[in-house]
mmCIF file of C-alpha atoms in Angstrom:
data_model
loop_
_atom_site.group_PDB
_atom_site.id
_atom_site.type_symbol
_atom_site.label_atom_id
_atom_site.label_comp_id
_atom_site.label_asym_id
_atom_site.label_seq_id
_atom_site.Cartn_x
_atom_site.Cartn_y
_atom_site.Cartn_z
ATOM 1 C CA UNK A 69 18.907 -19.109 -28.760
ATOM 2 C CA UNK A 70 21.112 -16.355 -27.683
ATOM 3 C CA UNK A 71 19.842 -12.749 -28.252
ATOM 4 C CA UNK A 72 22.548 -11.234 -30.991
ATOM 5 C CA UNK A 73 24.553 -8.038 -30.014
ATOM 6 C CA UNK A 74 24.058 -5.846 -33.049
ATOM 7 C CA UNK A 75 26.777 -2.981 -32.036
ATOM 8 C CA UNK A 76 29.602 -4.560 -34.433
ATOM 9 C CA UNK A 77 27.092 -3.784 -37.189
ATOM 10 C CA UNK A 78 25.925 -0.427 -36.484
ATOM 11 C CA UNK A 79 29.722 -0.145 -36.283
ATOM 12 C CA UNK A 80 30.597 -1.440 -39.701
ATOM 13 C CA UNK A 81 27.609 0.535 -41.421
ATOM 14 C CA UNK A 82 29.078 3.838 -39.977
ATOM 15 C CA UNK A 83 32.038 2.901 -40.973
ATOM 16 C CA UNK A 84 31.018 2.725 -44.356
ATOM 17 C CA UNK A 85 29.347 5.475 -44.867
ATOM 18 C CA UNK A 86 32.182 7.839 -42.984
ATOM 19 C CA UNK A 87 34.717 6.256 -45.248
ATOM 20 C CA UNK A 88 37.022 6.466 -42.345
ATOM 21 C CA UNK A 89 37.521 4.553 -39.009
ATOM 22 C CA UNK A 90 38.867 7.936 -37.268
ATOM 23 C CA UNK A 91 34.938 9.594 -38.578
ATOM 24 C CA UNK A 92 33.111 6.579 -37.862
ATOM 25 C CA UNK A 93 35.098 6.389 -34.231
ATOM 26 C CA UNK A 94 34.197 9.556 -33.108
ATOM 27 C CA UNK A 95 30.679 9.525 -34.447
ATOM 28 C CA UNK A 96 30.009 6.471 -32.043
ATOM 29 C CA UNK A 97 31.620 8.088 -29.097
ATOM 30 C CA UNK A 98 34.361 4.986 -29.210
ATOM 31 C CA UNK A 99 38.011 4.892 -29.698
ATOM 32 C CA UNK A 100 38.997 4.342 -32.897
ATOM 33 C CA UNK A 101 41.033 0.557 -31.830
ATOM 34 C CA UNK A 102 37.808 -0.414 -30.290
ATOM 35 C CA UNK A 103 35.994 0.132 -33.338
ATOM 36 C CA UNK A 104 38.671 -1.578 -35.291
ATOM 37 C CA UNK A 105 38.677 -4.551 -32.819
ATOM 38 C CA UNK A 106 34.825 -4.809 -33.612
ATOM 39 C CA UNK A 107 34.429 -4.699 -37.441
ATOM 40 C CA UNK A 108 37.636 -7.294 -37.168
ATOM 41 C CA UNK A 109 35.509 -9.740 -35.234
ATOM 42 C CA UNK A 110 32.879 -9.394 -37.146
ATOM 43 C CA UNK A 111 34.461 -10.134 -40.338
ATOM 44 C CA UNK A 112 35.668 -13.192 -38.339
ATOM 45 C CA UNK A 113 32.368 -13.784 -37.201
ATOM 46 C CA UNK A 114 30.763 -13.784 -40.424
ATOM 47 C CA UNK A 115 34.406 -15.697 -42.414
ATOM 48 C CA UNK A 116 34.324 -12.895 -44.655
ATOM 49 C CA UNK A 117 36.093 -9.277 -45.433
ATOM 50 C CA UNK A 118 33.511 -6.892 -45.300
ATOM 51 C CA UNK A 119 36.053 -3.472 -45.547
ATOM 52 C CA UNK A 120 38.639 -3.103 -48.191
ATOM 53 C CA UNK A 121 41.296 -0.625 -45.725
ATOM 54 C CA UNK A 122 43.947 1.417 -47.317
ATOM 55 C CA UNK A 123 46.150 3.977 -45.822
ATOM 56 C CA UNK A 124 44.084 6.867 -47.052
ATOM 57 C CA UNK A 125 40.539 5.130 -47.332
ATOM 58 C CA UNK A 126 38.279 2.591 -45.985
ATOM 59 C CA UNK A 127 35.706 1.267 -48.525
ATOM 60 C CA UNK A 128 33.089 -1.918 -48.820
ATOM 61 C CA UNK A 129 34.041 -4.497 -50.700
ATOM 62 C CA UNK A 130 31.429 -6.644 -52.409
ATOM 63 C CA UNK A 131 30.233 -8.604 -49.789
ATOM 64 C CA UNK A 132 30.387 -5.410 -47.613
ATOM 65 C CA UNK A 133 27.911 -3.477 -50.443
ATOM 66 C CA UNK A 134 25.710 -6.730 -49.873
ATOM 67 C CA UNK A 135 25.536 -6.351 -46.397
ATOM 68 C CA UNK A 136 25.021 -2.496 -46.756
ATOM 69 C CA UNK A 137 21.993 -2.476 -49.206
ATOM 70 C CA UNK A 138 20.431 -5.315 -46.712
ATOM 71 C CA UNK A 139 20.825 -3.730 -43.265
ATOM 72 C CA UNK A 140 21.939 0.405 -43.855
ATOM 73 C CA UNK A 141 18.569 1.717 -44.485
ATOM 74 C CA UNK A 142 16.969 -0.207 -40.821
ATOM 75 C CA UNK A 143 19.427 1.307 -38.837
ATOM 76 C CA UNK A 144 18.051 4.493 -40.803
ATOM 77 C CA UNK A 145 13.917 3.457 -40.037
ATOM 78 C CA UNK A 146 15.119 2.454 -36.443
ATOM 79 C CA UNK A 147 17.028 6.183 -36.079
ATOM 80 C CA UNK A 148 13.558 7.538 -37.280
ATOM 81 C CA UNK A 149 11.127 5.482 -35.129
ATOM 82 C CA UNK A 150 13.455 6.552 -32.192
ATOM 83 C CA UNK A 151 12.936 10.272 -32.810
ATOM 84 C CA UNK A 152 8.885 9.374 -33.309
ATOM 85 C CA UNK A 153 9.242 8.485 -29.986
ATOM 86 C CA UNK A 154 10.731 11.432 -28.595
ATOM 87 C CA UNK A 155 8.085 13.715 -30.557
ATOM 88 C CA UNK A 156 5.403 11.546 -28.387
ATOM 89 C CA UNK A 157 7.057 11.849 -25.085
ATOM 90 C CA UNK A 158 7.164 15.803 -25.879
ATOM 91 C CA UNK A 159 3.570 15.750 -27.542
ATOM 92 C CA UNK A 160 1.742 12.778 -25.246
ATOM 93 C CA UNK A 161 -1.040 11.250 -26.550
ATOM 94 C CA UNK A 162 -3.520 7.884 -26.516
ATOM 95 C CA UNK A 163 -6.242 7.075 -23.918
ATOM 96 C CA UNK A 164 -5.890 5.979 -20.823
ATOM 97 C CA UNK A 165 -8.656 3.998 -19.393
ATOM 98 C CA UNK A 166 -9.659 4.022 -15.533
ATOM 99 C CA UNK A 167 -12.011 2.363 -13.700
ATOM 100 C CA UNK A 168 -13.421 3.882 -10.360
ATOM 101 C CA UNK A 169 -16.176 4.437 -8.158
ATOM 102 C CA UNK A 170 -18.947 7.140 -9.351
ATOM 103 C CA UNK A 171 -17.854 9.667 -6.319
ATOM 104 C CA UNK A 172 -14.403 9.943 -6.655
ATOM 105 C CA UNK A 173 -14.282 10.341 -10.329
ATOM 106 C CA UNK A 174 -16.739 13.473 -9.472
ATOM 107 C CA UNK A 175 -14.786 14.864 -6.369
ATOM 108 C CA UNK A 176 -11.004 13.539 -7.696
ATOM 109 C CA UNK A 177 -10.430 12.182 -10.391
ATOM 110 C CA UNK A 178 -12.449 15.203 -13.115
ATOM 111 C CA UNK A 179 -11.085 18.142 -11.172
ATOM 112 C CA UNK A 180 -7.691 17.072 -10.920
ATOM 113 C CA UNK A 181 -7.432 15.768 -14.878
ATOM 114 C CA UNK A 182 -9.260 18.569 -16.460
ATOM 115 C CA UNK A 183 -6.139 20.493 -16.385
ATOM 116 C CA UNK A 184 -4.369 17.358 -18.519
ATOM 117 C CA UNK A 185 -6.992 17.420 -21.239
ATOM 118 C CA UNK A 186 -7.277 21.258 -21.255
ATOM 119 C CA UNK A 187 -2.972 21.228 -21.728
ATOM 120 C CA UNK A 188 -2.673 18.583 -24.125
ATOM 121 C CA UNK A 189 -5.842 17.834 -26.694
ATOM 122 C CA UNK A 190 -4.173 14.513 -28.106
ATOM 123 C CA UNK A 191 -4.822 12.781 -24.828
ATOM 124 C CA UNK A 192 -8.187 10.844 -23.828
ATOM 125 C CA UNK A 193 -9.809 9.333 -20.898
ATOM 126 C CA UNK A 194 -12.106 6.805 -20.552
ATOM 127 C CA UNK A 195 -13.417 6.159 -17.445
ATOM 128 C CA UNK A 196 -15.674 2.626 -16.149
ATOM 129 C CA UNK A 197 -17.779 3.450 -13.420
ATOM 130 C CA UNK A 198 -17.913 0.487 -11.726
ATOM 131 C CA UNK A 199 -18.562 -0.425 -7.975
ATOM 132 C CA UNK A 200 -17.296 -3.963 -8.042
ATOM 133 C CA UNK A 201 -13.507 -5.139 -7.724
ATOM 134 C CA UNK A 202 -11.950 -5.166 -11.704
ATOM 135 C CA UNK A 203 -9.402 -7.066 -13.206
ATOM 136 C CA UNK A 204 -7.590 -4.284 -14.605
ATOM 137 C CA UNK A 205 -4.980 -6.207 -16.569
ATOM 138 C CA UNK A 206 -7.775 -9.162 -17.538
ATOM 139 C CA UNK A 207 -9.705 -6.290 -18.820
ATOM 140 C CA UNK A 208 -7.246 -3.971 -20.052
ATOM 141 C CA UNK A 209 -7.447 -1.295 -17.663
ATOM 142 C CA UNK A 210 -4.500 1.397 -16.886
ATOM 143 C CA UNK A 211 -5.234 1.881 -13.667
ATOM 144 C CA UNK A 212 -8.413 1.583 -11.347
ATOM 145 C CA UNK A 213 -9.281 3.129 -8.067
ATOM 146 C CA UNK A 214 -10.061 2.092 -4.899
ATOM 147 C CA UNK A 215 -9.397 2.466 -1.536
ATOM 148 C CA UNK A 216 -6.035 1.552 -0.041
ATOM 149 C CA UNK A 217 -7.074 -1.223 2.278
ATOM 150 C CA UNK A 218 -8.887 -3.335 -0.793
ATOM 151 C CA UNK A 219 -5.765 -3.511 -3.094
ATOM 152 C CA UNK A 220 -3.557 -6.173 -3.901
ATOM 153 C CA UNK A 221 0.011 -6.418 -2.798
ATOM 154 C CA UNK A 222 1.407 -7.096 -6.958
ATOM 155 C CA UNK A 223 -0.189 -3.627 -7.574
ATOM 156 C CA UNK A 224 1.433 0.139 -6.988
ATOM 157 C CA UNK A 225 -0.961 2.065 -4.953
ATOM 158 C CA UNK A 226 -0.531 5.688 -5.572
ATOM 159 C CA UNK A 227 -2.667 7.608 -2.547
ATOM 160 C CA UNK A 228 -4.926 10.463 -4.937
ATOM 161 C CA UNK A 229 -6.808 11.943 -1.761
ATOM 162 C CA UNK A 230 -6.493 12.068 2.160
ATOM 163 C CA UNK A 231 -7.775 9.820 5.022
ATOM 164 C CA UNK A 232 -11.621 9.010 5.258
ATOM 165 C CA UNK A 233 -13.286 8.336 8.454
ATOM 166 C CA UNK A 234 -16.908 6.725 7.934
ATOM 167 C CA UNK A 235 -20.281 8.789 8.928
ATOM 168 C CA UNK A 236 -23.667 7.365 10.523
ATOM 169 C CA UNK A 237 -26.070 9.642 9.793
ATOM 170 C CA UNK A 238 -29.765 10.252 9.669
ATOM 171 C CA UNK A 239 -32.342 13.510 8.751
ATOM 172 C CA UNK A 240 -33.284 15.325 12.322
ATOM 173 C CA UNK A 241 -37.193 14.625 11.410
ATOM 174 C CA UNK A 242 -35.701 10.519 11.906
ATOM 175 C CA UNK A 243 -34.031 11.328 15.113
ATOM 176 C CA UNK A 244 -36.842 13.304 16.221
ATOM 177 C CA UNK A 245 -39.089 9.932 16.246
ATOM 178 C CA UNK A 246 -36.023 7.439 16.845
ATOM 179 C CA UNK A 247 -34.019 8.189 20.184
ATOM 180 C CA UNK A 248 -30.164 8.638 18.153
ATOM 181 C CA UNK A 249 -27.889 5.164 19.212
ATOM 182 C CA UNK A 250 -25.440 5.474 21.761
ATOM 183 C CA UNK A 251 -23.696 2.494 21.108
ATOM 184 C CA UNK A 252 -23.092 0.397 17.397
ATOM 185 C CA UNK A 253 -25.358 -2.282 19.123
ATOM 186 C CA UNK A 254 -28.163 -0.408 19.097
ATOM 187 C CA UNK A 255 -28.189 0.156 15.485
ATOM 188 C CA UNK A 256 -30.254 -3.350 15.667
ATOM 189 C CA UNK A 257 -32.931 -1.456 17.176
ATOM 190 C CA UNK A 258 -33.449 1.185 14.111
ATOM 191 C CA UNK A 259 -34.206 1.329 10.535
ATOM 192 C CA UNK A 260 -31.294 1.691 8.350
ATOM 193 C CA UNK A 261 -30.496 1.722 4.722
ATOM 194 C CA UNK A 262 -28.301 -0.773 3.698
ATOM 195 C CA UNK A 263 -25.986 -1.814 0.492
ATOM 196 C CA UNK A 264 -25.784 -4.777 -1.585
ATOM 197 C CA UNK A 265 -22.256 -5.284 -2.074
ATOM 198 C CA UNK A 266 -20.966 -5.796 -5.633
ATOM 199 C CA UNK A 267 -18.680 -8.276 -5.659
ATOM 200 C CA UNK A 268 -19.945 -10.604 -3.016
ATOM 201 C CA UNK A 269 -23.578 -10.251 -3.469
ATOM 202 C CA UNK A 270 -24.598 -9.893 0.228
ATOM 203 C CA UNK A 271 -25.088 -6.988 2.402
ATOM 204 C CA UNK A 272 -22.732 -4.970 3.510
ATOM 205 C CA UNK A 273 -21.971 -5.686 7.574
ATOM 206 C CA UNK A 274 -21.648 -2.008 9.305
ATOM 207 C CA UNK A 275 -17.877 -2.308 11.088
ATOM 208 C CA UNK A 276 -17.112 0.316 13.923
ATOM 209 C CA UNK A 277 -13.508 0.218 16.206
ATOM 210 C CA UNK A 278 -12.981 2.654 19.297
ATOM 211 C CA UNK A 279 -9.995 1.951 21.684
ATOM 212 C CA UNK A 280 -8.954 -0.767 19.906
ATOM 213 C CA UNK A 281 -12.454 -2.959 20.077
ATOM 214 C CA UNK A 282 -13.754 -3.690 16.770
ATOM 215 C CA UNK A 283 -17.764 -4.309 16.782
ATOM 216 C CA UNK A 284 -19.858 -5.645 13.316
ATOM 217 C CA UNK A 285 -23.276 -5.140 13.288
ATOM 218 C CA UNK A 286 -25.920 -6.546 10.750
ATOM 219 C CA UNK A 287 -28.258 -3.914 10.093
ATOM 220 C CA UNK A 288 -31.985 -3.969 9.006
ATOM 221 C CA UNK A 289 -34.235 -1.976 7.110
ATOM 222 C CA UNK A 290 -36.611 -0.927 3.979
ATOM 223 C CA UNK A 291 -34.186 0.012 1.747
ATOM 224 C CA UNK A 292 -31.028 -1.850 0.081
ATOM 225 C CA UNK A 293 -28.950 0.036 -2.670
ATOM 226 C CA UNK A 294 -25.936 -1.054 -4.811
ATOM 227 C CA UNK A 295 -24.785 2.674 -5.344
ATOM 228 C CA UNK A 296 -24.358 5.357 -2.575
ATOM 229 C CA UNK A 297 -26.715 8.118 -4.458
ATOM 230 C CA UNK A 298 -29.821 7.158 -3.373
ATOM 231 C CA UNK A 299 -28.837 6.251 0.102
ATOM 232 C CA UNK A 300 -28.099 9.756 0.428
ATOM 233 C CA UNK A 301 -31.545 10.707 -0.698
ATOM 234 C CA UNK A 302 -33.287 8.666 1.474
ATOM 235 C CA UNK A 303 -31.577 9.348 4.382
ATOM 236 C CA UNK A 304 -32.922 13.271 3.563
ATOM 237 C CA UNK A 305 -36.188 11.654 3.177
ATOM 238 C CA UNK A 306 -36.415 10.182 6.941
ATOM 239 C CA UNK A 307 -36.076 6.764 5.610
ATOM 240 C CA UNK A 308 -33.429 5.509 7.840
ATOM 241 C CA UNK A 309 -29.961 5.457 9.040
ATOM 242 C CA UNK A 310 -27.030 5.407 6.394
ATOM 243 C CA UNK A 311 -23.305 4.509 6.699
ATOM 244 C CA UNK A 312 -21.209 6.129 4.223
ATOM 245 C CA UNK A 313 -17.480 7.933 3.507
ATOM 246 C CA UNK A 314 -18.238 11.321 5.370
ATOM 247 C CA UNK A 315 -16.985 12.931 1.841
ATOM 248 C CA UNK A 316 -20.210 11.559 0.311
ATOM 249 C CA UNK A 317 -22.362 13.285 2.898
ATOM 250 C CA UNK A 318 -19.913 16.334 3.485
ATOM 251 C CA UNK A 319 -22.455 19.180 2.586
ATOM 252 C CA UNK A 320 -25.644 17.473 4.289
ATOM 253 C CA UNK A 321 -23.564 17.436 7.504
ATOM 254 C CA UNK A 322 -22.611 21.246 6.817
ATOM 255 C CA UNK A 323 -26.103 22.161 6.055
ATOM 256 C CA UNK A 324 -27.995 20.532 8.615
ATOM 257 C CA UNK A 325 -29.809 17.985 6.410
ATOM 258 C CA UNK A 326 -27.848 15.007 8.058
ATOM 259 C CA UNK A 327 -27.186 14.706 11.716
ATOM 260 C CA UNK A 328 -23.833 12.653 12.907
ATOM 261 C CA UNK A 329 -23.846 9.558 15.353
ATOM 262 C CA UNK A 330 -21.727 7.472 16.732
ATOM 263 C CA UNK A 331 -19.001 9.485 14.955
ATOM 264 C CA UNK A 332 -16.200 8.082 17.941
ATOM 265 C CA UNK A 333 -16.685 4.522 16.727
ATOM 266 C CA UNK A 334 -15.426 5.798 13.189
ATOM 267 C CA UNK A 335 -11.674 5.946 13.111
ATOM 268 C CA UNK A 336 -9.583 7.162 10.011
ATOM 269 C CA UNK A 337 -8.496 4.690 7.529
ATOM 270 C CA UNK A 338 -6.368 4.889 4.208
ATOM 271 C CA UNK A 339 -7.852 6.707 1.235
ATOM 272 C CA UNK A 340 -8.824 6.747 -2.623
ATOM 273 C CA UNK A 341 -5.677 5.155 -4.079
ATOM 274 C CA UNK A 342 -4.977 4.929 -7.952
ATOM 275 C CA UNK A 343 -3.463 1.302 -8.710
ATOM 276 C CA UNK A 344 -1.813 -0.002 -11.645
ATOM 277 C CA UNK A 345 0.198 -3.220 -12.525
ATOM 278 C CA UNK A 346 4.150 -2.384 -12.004
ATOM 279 C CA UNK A 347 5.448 -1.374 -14.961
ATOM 280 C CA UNK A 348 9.080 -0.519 -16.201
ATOM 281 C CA UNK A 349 8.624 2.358 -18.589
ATOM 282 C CA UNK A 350 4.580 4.261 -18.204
ATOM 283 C CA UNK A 351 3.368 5.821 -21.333
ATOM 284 C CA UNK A 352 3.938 9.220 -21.224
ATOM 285 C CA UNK A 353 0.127 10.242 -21.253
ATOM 286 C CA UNK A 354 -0.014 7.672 -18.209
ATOM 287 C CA UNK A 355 2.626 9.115 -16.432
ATOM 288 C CA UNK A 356 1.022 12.890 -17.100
ATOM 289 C CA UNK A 357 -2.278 10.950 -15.208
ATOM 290 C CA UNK A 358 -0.118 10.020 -12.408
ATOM 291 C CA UNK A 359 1.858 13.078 -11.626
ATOM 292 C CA UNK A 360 -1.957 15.543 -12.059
ATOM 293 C CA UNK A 361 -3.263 12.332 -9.674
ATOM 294 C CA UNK A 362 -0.689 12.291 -7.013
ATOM 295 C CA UNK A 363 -1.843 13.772 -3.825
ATOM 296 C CA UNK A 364 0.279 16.906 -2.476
#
């Protein structure tokens, strides 16, 4: 079924209520033919005379009250819904729901949206902390985050911090009774903390690249974790060896706590992105998100 053009009867309603096609015209921003062209094929349209024209007055006729009393007072309700609209894009408000790792919503994602809740109370966020790889239309997400090499070419990646490089790194009371690896091979030959991946289930396999060589390495250990916390604490401990985003282990490097290996086998890759399904027209709360998000 073909999708109706309803122009001709906006057009006949304003002409009704002006009284006048020269009102009417220039209240619709048309000429005053064009508007006399329309309401003439809509009367043929419909096989009825819906104006009664004389040279001083236009005025419904019956069927034209009919039509009136049936369809004047939408136009009215869509007129008002329209400028409901325009109050929301100029007040925003509704939650918007993200779902992200623990440390960026710490290090990114709270800094950068405090501002947006602070600036405009009738907006909400709800954030799922979440380690594994969501379906964030499935499970009615806006937007989830995640680093730029993981996400799917349907979605809009919008980059929300710099570049990461990985860091291997250990306490110096571990290096002090374990000779520090030369080599990502040698790994094999120490203890080091590993994570239980999320979505897969298995461990995760330690990658390196220098000069274009790319080595995996299957680590061993006493500890596995599923979230990056507690690696850092045992790594502090003496535990073992930990790979992790440097960011996570920023101010143990600075202070001393962690010592840095192997750090020219860990090249820079992409970083924290915000995705989202493509979408023609963003809520405005969304799109407030996305602009405090963006990275500058």
């Amino acid at each position: 079924m073909a999708r109706r053009n309803f122009n001709d009867l906006l057009g006949f309603v304003t002409v009704a209520r002006e009284g006048s096609f020269t009102k009417a015209a220039a209240v619709l921003g048309v000429t005053q033919s064009a508007l006399s062209q329309t309401i003439r094929a809509l009367e043929e349209r419909l096989q009825i005379r819906l104006l009664t024209r004389t040279t001083r007055s236009v005025s419904p006729t019956l069927a034209g009250e009919r039509l009136m009393n049936a369809i004047g007072h939408r136009f009215d309700e869509i007129e008002a819904e329209l400028d409901a609209l325009t109050d929301l894009r100029d007040k925003p408000a509704g939650t918007v729901r993200i779902t992200c790792g623990d440390g960026v919503l710490h290090k990114v994602l709270l800094p950068k949206l405090a501002p947006v809740l602070q600036a405009y109370p009738d907006i909400a966020l709800e954030f799922d902390v979440n380690y594994g790889f969501r379906d964030i239309v499935a499970d009615r997400f806006d937007a989830g985050v995640r680093l730029g090499s993981t996400i799917d070419k349907d979605m809009v990646a919008l980059p929300i911090g710099p570049p990461m490089r990985m860091a291997v790194a250990a306490s110096p009371a571990y290096f002090a009774a374990h000779p520090a690896p030369k080599t990502p091979q040698e790994l094999t030959q120490h203890r080091c903390i590993n994570q239980r991946m999320p979505t897969s289930g298995g461990l995760y396999v330690w990658d390196f690249a220098r000069k274009g060589k790319q080595v995996n390495v299957r680590v061993d250990g006493p500890l596995i974790f599923n979230t990056v916390a507690p690696q850092v604490d045992a790594a502090l401990l003496g535990l073992g060896i930990v790979l992790l985003p440097e960011d996570e282990i920023a101010d143990q490097l600075a202070q001393g706590g962690l010592l840095r290996v192997l750090e020219d086998w860990c090249p820079v890759f992409a970083g924290y992105h915000l995705y989202y399904p493509s979408r023609r027209q963003p809520s405005p709360a969304f799109s407030l998100v996305l602009q405090a998000l963006r990275l500058r």
